[in-house]
PDB file of C-alpha atoms in Angstrom:
ATOM      1  CA  MET A  28      98.731 134.662 156.253  1.00 92.00           C
ATOM      2  CA  LYS A  29      98.684 131.043 155.122  1.00 95.00           C
ATOM      3  CA  ALA A  30      96.807 130.049 152.102  1.00 96.00           C
ATOM      4  CA  ARG A  31      96.063 126.791 150.206  1.00 96.00           C
ATOM      5  CA  VAL A  32      95.703 126.442 146.366  1.00 97.00           C
ATOM      6  CA  PHE A  33      94.112 123.426 144.849  1.00 96.00           C
ATOM      7  CA  VAL A  34      94.808 122.710 141.196  1.00 97.00           C
ATOM      8  CA  THR A  35      92.899 119.774 139.608  1.00 96.00           C
ATOM      9  CA  LEU A  36      92.367 118.781 135.999  1.00 96.00           C
ATOM     10  CA  LYS A  37      89.259 119.873 134.379  1.00 96.00           C
ATOM     11  CA  PRO A  38      86.502 117.250 133.838  1.00 93.00           C
ATOM     12  CA  GLY A  39      87.104 115.474 130.536  1.00 93.00           C
ATOM     13  CA  VAL A  40      90.820 115.948 130.591  1.00 96.00           C
ATOM     14  CA  LEU A  41      92.649 112.535 130.594  1.00 96.00           C
ATOM     15  CA  ASP A  42      94.388 111.878 134.028  1.00 96.00           C
ATOM     16  CA  PRO A  43      96.769 108.967 133.669  1.00 96.00           C
ATOM     17  CA  GLN A  44      98.193 109.460 137.187  1.00 95.00           C
ATOM     18  CA  GLY A  45      94.710 109.017 138.597  1.00 96.00           C
ATOM     19  CA  GLU A  46      94.126 106.029 136.482  1.00 96.00           C
ATOM     20  CA  ALA A  47      97.418 104.509 137.641  1.00 97.00           C
ATOM     21  CA  VAL A  48      96.315 105.014 141.251  1.00 97.00           C
ATOM     22  CA  LYS A  49      92.874 103.395 140.543  1.00 97.00           C
ATOM     23  CA  HIS A  50      94.472 100.437 138.962  1.00 97.00           C
ATOM     24  CA  SER A  51      96.957  99.905 141.777  1.00 97.00           C
ATOM     25  CA  LEU A  52      94.186 100.256 144.501  1.00 97.00           C
ATOM     26  CA  GLY A  53      92.340  97.529 142.489  1.00 96.00           C
ATOM     27  CA  THR A  54      95.548  95.330 142.613  1.00 96.00           C
ATOM     28  CA  LEU A  55      95.880  95.773 146.349  1.00 96.00           C
ATOM     29  CA  GLY A  56      92.354  94.491 146.842  1.00 95.00           C
ATOM     30  CA  PHE A  57      90.430  97.656 147.354  1.00 95.00           C
ATOM     31  CA  ALA A  58      87.132  97.203 145.587  1.00 93.00           C
ATOM     32  CA  GLY A  59      84.530  99.909 144.996  1.00 92.00           C
ATOM     33  CA  VAL A  60      86.687 102.632 143.711  1.00 95.00           C
ATOM     34  CA  ASP A  61      84.787 104.247 140.673  1.00 95.00           C
ATOM     35  CA  ALA A  62      87.100 106.995 139.892  1.00 95.00           C
ATOM     36  CA  VAL A  63      90.364 108.637 140.916  1.00 96.00           C
ATOM     37  CA  ARG A  64      91.608 111.998 139.899  1.00 96.00           C
ATOM     38  CA  GLN A  65      94.994 113.472 141.071  1.00 96.00           C
ATOM     39  CA  GLY A  66      95.758 117.013 141.631  1.00 97.00           C
ATOM     40  CA  LYS A  67      98.153 119.524 143.351  1.00 97.00           C
ATOM     41  CA  VAL A  68      97.852 121.374 146.577  1.00 97.00           C
ATOM     42  CA  ILE A  69     100.193 124.265 147.214  1.00 97.00           C
ATOM     43  CA  GLU A  70     100.620 125.839 150.657  1.00 96.00           C
ATOM     44  CA  LEU A  71     101.927 129.301 150.784  1.00 96.00           C
ATOM     45  CA  ASP A  72     102.899 131.644 153.633  1.00 96.00           C
ATOM     46  CA  LEU A  73     102.261 135.269 152.614  1.00 96.00           C
ATOM     47  CA  THR A  74     103.297 138.345 154.359  1.00 95.00           C
ATOM     48  CA  GLU A  75     100.065 140.093 153.300  1.00 92.00           C
ATOM     49  CA  THR A  76      97.641 140.311 156.085  1.00 93.00           C
ATOM     50  CA  ASP A  77      94.575 141.720 154.193  1.00 94.00           C
ATOM     51  CA  SER A  78      92.521 138.723 153.087  1.00 94.00           C
ATOM     52  CA  THR A  79      90.795 140.531 150.118  1.00 95.00           C
ATOM     53  CA  LYS A  80      94.319 141.501 148.817  1.00 95.00           C
ATOM     54  CA  ALA A  81      95.811 138.048 149.475  1.00 95.00           C
ATOM     55  CA  GLU A  82      93.009 136.377 147.618  1.00 96.00           C
ATOM     56  CA  ALA A  83      93.483 138.714 144.561  1.00 96.00           C
ATOM     57  CA  THR A  84      97.149 138.041 144.501  1.00 96.00           C
ATOM     58  CA  LEU A  85      96.768 134.208 144.769  1.00 97.00           C
ATOM     59  CA  ASN A  86      94.313 134.263 141.965  1.00 97.00           C
ATOM     60  CA  ASP A  87      96.920 136.266 139.952  1.00 96.00           C
ATOM     61  CA  MET A  88      99.641 133.672 140.933  1.00 97.00           C
ATOM     62  CA  CYS A  89      97.229 130.843 139.615  1.00 97.00           C
ATOM     63  CA  GLU A  90      96.682 132.613 136.380  1.00 96.00           C
ATOM     64  CA  LYS A  91     100.343 133.281 135.645  1.00 96.00           C
ATOM     65  CA  LEU A  92     102.220 130.359 137.082  1.00 97.00           C
ATOM     66  CA  LEU A  93     100.364 127.809 139.443  1.00 97.00           C
ATOM     67  CA  ALA A  94      97.708 126.453 137.094  1.00 97.00           C
ATOM     68  CA  ASN A  95      97.477 125.776 133.421  1.00 97.00           C
ATOM     69  CA  THR A  96      94.033 127.177 132.973  1.00 96.00           C
ATOM     70  CA  VAL A  97      93.567 125.550 129.560  1.00 97.00           C
ATOM     71  CA  ILE A  98      93.298 122.090 131.296  1.00 97.00           C
ATOM     72  CA  GLU A  99      93.232 122.896 135.023  1.00 97.00           C
ATOM     73  CA  ASN A 100      90.855 124.386 137.495  1.00 97.00           C
ATOM     74  CA  TYR A 101      92.083 126.084 140.795  1.00 97.00           C
ATOM     75  CA  ARG A 102      90.592 127.084 143.999  1.00 96.00           C
ATOM     76  CA  VAL A 103      92.052 129.284 146.556  1.00 97.00           C
ATOM     77  CA  GLU A 104      91.506 128.827 150.336  1.00 95.00           C
ATOM     78  CA  LEU A 105      92.604 131.297 153.028  1.00 95.00           C
ATOM     79  CA  LEU A 106      93.546 129.913 156.329  1.00 92.00           C
ATOM     80  CA  PRO A 107      92.738 131.822 159.508  1.00 83.00           C
TER      81      PRO A 107
ATOM     82  CA  MET H  24      80.600 108.791 148.277  1.00 92.00           C
ATOM     83  CA  LYS H  25      83.267 111.275 147.298  1.00 95.00           C
ATOM     84  CA  ALA H  26      86.371 111.730 149.192  1.00 96.00           C
ATOM     85  CA  ARG H  27      89.572 113.843 149.042  1.00 95.00           C
ATOM     86  CA  VAL H  28      93.035 112.620 150.448  1.00 97.00           C
ATOM     87  CA  PHE H  29      95.679 115.365 150.951  1.00 96.00           C
ATOM     88  CA  VAL H  30      99.220 114.180 150.935  1.00 97.00           C
ATOM     89  CA  THR H  31     101.904 116.712 152.090  1.00 96.00           C
ATOM     90  CA  LEU H  32     105.582 116.439 152.896  1.00 96.00           C
ATOM     91  CA  LYS H  33     106.281 116.399 156.716  1.00 96.00           C
ATOM     92  CA  PRO H  34     107.874 119.474 158.033  1.00 93.00           C
ATOM     93  CA  GLY H  35     111.623 119.442 157.708  1.00 93.00           C
ATOM     94  CA  VAL H  36     111.587 117.258 154.588  1.00 96.00           C
ATOM     95  CA  LEU H  37     113.132 119.064 151.732  1.00 96.00           C
ATOM     96  CA  ASP H  38     110.660 120.265 149.050  1.00 96.00           C
ATOM     97  CA  PRO H  39     112.495 121.183 145.828  1.00 96.00           C
ATOM     98  CA  GLN H  40     109.128 121.566 143.880  1.00 95.00           C
ATOM     99  CA  GLY H  41     107.948 124.094 146.431  1.00 96.00           C
ATOM    100  CA  GLU H  42     111.342 125.895 146.376  1.00 96.00           C
ATOM    101  CA  ALA H  43     111.063 126.032 142.607  1.00 97.00           C
ATOM    102  CA  VAL H  44     107.540 127.560 142.832  1.00 97.00           C
ATOM    103  CA  LYS H  45     108.679 130.056 145.357  1.00 97.00           C
ATOM    104  CA  HIS H  46     111.583 131.128 143.215  1.00 97.00           C
ATOM    105  CA  SER H  47     109.381 131.537 140.126  1.00 97.00           C
ATOM    106  CA  LEU H  48     106.888 133.616 141.986  1.00 97.00           C
ATOM    107  CA  GLY H  49     109.686 135.983 142.957  1.00 96.00           C
ATOM    108  CA  THR H  50     110.856 136.083 139.364  1.00 96.00           C
ATOM    109  CA  LEU H  51     107.301 137.073 138.255  1.00 96.00           C
ATOM    110  CA  GLY H  52     107.346 139.952 140.731  1.00 95.00           C
ATOM    111  CA  PHE H  53     105.185 138.488 143.415  1.00 95.00           C
ATOM    112  CA  ALA H  54     106.980 139.812 146.656  1.00 93.00           C
ATOM    113  CA  GLY H  55     106.044 138.652 150.276  1.00 92.00           C
ATOM    114  CA  VAL H  56     106.093 134.920 149.748  1.00 95.00           C
ATOM    115  CA  ASP H  57     107.696 133.429 152.723  1.00 95.00           C
ATOM    116  CA  ALA H  58     107.418 129.779 152.049  1.00 95.00           C
ATOM    117  CA  VAL H  59     105.848 127.416 149.569  1.00 96.00           C
ATOM    118  CA  ARG H  60     105.247 123.672 149.893  1.00 96.00           C
ATOM    119  CA  GLN H  61     103.634 121.402 147.364  1.00 96.00           C
ATOM    120  CA  GLY H  62     101.650 118.305 147.925  1.00 97.00           C
ATOM    121  CA  LYS H  63      99.069 116.165 146.268  1.00 96.00           C
ATOM    122  CA  VAL H  64      95.363 115.998 146.376  1.00 97.00           C
ATOM    123  CA  ILE H  65      93.678 112.635 145.379  1.00 97.00           C
ATOM    124  CA  GLU H  66      89.907 112.701 144.706  1.00 96.00           C
ATOM    125  CA  LEU H  67      88.133 109.372 144.876  1.00 96.00           C
ATOM    126  CA  ASP H  68      84.524 108.110 144.107  1.00 96.00           C
ATOM    127  CA  LEU H  69      83.716 105.163 146.263  1.00 96.00           C
ATOM    128  CA  THR H  70      80.722 103.028 146.271  1.00 95.00           C
ATOM    129  CA  GLU H  71      80.878 102.749 150.018  1.00 92.00           C
ATOM    130  CA  THR H  72      78.093 104.705 151.628  1.00 93.00           C
ATOM    131  CA  ASP H  73      78.897 104.283 155.266  1.00 94.00           C
ATOM    132  CA  SER H  74      81.267 107.180 156.209  1.00 94.00           C
ATOM    133  CA  THR H  75      82.912 105.315 159.114  1.00 95.00           C
ATOM    134  CA  LYS H  76      83.839 102.463 156.873  1.00 95.00           C
ATOM    135  CA  ALA H  77      84.914 104.747 153.950  1.00 95.00           C
ATOM    136  CA  GLU H  78      87.192 106.665 156.371  1.00 96.00           C
ATOM    137  CA  ALA H  79      88.765 103.432 157.600  1.00 96.00           C
ATOM    138  CA  THR H  80      89.247 102.307 154.022  1.00 96.00           C
ATOM    139  CA  LEU H  81      90.795 105.619 152.988  1.00 97.00           C
ATOM    140  CA  ASN H  82      93.238 105.520 155.768  1.00 97.00           C
ATOM    141  CA  ASP H  83      94.222 101.882 154.750  1.00 96.00           C
ATOM    142  CA  MET H  84      94.697 103.136 151.249  1.00 96.00           C
ATOM    143  CA  CYS H  85      96.953 105.925 152.350  1.00 97.00           C
ATOM    144  CA  GLU H  86      99.149 103.565 154.485  1.00 96.00           C
ATOM    145  CA  LYS H  87      99.443 101.052 151.752  1.00 96.00           C
ATOM    146  CA  LEU H  88      99.663 103.143 148.602  1.00 97.00           C
ATOM    147  CA  LEU H  89      98.802 106.804 148.525  1.00 97.00           C
ATOM    148  CA  ALA H  90     101.325 108.290 150.996  1.00 97.00           C
ATOM    149  CA  ASN H  91     104.904 107.375 151.831  1.00 97.00           C
ATOM    150  CA  THR H  92     104.447 107.645 155.519  1.00 96.00           C
ATOM    151  CA  VAL H  93     108.228 108.047 156.144  1.00 97.00           C
ATOM    152  CA  ILE H  94     108.297 111.441 154.626  1.00 97.00           C
ATOM    153  CA  GLU H  95     104.569 112.403 154.093  1.00 97.00           C
ATOM    154  CA  ASN H  96     101.574 113.154 156.012  1.00 97.00           C
ATOM    155  CA  TYR H  97      98.116 112.507 154.902  1.00 97.00           C
ATOM    156  CA  ARG H  98      94.644 113.818 155.714  1.00 96.00           C
ATOM    157  CA  VAL H  99      91.340 112.239 154.531  1.00 97.00           C
ATOM    158  CA  GLU H 100      88.242 114.377 153.953  1.00 95.00           C
ATOM    159  CA  LEU H 101      84.718 112.892 153.227  1.00 95.00           C
ATOM    160  CA  LEU H 102      82.578 115.115 151.070  1.00 91.00           C
ATOM    161  CA  PRO H 103      78.816 115.062 151.570  1.00 83.00           C
TER     162      PRO H 103
END
């Protein structure tokens, strides 16, 4: 089973990478960009076939390794 | 209009970050992880309200700045 995990900074947490992208887009002539936030996407291939179990495992992985839950939110998406 | 851009390494391109995550998951006792690939997700707030124009602009942004098209694929997603 394939899965995607999205890890993004919580609102209010400073995002220098996103600010740098926003500034560079302005320099390149792209107007009308109000805000940019950058996060991570992690694609996993799991041998688990039960979607409930897979989701539980993925949430556990996020809590323990993939996300820093103090400053980051995560979202798990199972692919068919 | 809000949009998300996903930037992932092309298949076959070495992904040391993904390999490190895979290894760490193994160390933490998560078995059954076949492959891990890590990419970026960029969330943008655009003033543009026309979805066709916004998509064209986002593709242009990816080609010029957000993705390195030699080694990376990108996907644009407009949020309602």
